[in-house]
Short mmCIF file of C-alpha atoms in Angstrom, two decimals:
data_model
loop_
_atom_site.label_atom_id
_atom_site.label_comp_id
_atom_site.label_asym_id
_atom_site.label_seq_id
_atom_site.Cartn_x
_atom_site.Cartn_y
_atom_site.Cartn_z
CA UNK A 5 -19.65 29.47 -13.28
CA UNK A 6 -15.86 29.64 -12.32
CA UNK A 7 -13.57 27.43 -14.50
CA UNK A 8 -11.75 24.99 -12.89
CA UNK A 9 -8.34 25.84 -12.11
CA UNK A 10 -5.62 24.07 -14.62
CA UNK A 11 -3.98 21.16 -12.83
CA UNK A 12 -0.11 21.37 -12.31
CA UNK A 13 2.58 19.22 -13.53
CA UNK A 14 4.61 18.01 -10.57
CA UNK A 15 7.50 20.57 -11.42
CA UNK A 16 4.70 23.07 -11.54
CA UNK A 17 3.99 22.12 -8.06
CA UNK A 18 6.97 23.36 -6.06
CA UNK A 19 6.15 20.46 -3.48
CA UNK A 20 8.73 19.29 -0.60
CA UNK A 21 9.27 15.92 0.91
CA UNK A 22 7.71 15.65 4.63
CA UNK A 23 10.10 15.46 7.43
CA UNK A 24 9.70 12.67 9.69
CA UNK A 25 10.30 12.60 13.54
CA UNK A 26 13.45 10.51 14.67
CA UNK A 27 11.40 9.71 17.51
CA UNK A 28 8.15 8.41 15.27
CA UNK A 29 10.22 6.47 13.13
CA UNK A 30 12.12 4.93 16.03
CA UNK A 31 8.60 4.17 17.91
CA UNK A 32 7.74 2.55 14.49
CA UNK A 33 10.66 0.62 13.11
CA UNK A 34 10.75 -0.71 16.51
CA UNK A 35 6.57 -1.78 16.54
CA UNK A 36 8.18 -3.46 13.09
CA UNK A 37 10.72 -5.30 14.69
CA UNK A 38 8.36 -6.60 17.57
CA UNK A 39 6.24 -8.23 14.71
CA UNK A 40 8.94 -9.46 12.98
CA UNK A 41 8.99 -7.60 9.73
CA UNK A 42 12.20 -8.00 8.01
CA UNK A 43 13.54 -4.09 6.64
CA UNK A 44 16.63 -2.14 6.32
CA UNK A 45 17.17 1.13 6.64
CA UNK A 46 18.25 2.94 3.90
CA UNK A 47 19.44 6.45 3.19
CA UNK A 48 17.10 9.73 2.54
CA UNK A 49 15.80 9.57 -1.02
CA UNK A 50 15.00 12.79 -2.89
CA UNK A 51 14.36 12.94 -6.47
CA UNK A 52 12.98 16.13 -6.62
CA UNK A 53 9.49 17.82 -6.89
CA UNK A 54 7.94 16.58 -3.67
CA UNK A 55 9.28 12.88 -4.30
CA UNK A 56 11.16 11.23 -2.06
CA UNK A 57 11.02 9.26 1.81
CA UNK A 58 12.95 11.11 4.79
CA UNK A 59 13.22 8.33 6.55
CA UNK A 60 12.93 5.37 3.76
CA UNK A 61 13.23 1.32 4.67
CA UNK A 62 13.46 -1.19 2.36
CA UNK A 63 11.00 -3.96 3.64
CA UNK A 64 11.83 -7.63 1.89
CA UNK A 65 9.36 -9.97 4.49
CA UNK A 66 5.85 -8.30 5.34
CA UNK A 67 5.49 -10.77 8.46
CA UNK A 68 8.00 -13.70 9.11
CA UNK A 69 8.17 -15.95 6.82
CA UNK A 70 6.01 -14.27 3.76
CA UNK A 71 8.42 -12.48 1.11
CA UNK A 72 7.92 -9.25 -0.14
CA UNK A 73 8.20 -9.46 -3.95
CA UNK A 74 9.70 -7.49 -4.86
CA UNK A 75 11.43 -5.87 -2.28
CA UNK A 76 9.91 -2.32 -1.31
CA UNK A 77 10.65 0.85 -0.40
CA UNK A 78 8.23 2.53 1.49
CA UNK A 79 8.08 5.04 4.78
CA UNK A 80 8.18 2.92 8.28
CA UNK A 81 3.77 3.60 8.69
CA UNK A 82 2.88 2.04 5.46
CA UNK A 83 4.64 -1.21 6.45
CA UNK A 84 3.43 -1.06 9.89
CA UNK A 85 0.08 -0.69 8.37
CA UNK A 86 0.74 -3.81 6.30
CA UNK A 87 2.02 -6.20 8.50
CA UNK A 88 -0.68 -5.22 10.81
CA UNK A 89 -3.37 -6.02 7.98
CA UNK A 90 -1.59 -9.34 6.90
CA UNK A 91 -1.63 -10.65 10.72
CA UNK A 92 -4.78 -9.36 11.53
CA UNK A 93 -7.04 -9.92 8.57
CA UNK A 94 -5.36 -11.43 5.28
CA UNK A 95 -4.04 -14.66 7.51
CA UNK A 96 -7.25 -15.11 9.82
CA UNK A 97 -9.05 -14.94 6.52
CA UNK A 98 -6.86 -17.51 4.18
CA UNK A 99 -7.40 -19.50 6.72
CA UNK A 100 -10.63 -20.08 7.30
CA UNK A 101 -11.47 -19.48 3.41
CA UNK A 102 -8.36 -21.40 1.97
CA UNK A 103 -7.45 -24.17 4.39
CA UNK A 104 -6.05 -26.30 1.71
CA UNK A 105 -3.41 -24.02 -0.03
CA UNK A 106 -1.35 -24.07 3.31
CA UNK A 107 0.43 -20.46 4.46
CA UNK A 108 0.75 -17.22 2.55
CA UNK A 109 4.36 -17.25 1.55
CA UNK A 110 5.10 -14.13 -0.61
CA UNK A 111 2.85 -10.95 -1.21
CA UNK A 112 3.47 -9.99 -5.01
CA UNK A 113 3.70 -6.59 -4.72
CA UNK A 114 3.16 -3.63 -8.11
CA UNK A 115 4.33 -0.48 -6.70
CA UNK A 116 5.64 0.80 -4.02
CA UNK A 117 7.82 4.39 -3.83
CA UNK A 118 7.86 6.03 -7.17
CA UNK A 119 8.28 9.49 -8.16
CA UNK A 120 4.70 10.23 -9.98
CA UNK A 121 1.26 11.61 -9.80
CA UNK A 122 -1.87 10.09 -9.24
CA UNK A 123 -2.95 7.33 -11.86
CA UNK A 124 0.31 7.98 -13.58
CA UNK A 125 -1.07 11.67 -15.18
CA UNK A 126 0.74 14.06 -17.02
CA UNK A 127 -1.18 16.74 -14.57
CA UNK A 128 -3.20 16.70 -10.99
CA UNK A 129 -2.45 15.54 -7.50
CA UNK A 130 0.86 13.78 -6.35
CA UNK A 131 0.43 10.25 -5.75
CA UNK A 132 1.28 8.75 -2.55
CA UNK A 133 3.47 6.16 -4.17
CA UNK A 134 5.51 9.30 -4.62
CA UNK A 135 5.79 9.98 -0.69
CA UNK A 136 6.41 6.49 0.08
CA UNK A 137 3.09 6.10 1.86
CA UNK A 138 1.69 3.64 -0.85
CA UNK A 139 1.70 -0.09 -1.97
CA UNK A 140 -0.14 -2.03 -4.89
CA UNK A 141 -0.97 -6.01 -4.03
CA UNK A 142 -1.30 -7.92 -7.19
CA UNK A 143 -0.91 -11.38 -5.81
CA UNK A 144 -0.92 -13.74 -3.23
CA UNK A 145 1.56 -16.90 -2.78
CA UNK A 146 0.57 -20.05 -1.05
CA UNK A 147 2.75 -22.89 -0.03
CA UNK A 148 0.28 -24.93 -2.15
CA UNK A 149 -1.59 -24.60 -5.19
CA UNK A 150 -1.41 -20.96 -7.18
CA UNK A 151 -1.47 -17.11 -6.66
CA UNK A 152 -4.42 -15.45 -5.65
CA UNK A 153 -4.25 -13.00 -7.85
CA UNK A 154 -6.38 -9.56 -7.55
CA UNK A 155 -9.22 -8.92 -9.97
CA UNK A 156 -12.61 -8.64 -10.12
CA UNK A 157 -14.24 -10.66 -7.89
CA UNK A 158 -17.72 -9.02 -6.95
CA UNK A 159 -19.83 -11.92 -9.14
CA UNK A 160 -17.62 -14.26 -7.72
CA UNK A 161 -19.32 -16.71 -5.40
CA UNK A 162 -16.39 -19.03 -4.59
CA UNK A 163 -14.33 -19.04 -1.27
CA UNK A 164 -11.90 -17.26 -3.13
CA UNK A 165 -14.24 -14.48 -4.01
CA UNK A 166 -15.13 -14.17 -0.59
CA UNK A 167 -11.71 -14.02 0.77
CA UNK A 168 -10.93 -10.86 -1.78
CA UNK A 169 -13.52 -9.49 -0.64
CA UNK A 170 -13.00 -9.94 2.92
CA UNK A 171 -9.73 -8.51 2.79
CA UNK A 172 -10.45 -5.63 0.64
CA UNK A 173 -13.07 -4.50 3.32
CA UNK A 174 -10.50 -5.11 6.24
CA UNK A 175 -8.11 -3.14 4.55
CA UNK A 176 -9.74 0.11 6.26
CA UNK A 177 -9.31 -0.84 10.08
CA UNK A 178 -5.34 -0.20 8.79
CA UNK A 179 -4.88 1.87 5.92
CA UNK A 180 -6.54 5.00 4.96
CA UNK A 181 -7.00 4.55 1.32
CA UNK A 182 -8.20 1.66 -0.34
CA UNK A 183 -8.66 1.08 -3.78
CA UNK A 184 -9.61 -2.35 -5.31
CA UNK A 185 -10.83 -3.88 -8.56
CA UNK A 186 -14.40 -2.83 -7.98
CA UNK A 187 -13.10 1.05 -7.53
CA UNK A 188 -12.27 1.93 -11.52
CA UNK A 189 -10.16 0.74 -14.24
CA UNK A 190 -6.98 2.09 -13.11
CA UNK A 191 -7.32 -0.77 -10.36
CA UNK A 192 -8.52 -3.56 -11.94
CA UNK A 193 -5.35 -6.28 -11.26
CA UNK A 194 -4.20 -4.93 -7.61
CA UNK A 195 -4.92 -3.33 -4.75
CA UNK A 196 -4.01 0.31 -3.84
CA UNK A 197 -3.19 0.97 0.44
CA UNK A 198 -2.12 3.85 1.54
CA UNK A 199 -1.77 5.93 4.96
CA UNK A 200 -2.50 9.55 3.73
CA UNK A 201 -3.30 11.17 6.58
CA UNK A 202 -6.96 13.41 6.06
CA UNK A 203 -8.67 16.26 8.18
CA UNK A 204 -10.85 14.31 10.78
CA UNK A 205 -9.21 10.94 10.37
CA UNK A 206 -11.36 10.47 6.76
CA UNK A 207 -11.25 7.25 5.07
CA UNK A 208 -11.74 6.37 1.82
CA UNK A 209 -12.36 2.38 0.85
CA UNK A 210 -14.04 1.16 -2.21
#
């Protein structure tokens, strides 16, 4: 049998940072603005090795009203992909399954652009944190009562269980990647989104 081929280090990689449209990111930024995401722009980031945003933002409310915390820096289609996920799924769904805890105020983000590869490796695949096309949810903030925080939640049979799950599952009408608690151990506290784009449109959601 063949042996696998060695995976790189990112320097090993000789990768280079996708250039974005000016007329995709203005089509964008301004589908952000008619939903009321609050973002600055913020200058070309490139920290060598394949990492780095063209056309970066710095997005500090997902949807009006509910705080990005902390603020992130992502490309223009991941937060379009958010705030389109948070208005069509995550508030429909905290809703119906958690009447009593009010509006989601804040999303309690992990990660967001960072220069590294997949899982945080020494070797393999770039992540897409490191293009800017990633985000990690941790938590949820209500106006009343605590966080929903992220975890393991397949066993659980309470309204709060189900509106994990719920979400977790919508998640792929928006993004192309999701990873939850369920998926491995790398992801047992947050959610990993992200809009890779994949030959035929593929998505993967666990």
């Amino acid at each position: 049998m063949p042996s696998k081929p060695k995976e790189q280090t990112l320097e090993e990689q000789h990768l280079t940072i996708e250039p974005e449209s000016d007329t995709d990111h203005a089509e964008c930024t301004k589908e952000l603005q008619s939903l009321g995401v609050v973002f600055r722009e913020t200058p070309r980031i490139d920290d060598g090795n394949g990492c780095g945003i063209d056309k970066p933002i710095i997005v500090s409310e997902a949807l009006p009203g509910i705080k990005l915390k902390p603020e992130a820096t992502l490309r223009c289609p991941a937060a379009l992909a958010l705030a389109r996920w948070m208005k069509g799924s995550v508030i429909p769904a905290a809703s119906v399954a958690l009447p009593e805890s009010g509006g989601i105020t804040a999303i309690n983000q992990a990660s967001a652009y960072i220069c590294r590869l997949r899982n945080s490796v020494e070797a393999g695949k770039i992540s897409e944190h490191a293009r800017g096309n990633a985000i990690d949810i941790a938590s949820f903030s209500f106006e009343k009562g605590e966080d929903i925080a992220v975890r393991s939640r397949r066993e659980d049979s309470t309204l709060t269980g189900a509106f994990q799950r719920t979400v977790s599952a919508a998640g792929c009408l928006y993004f192309t990647t999701v990873l939850d608690p369920e998926s491995d151990a790398a992801h047992e506290t947050h959610f990993h989104l992200d809009v890779i784009e994949r030959k035929g449109g593929f998505r993967y959601c666990h």
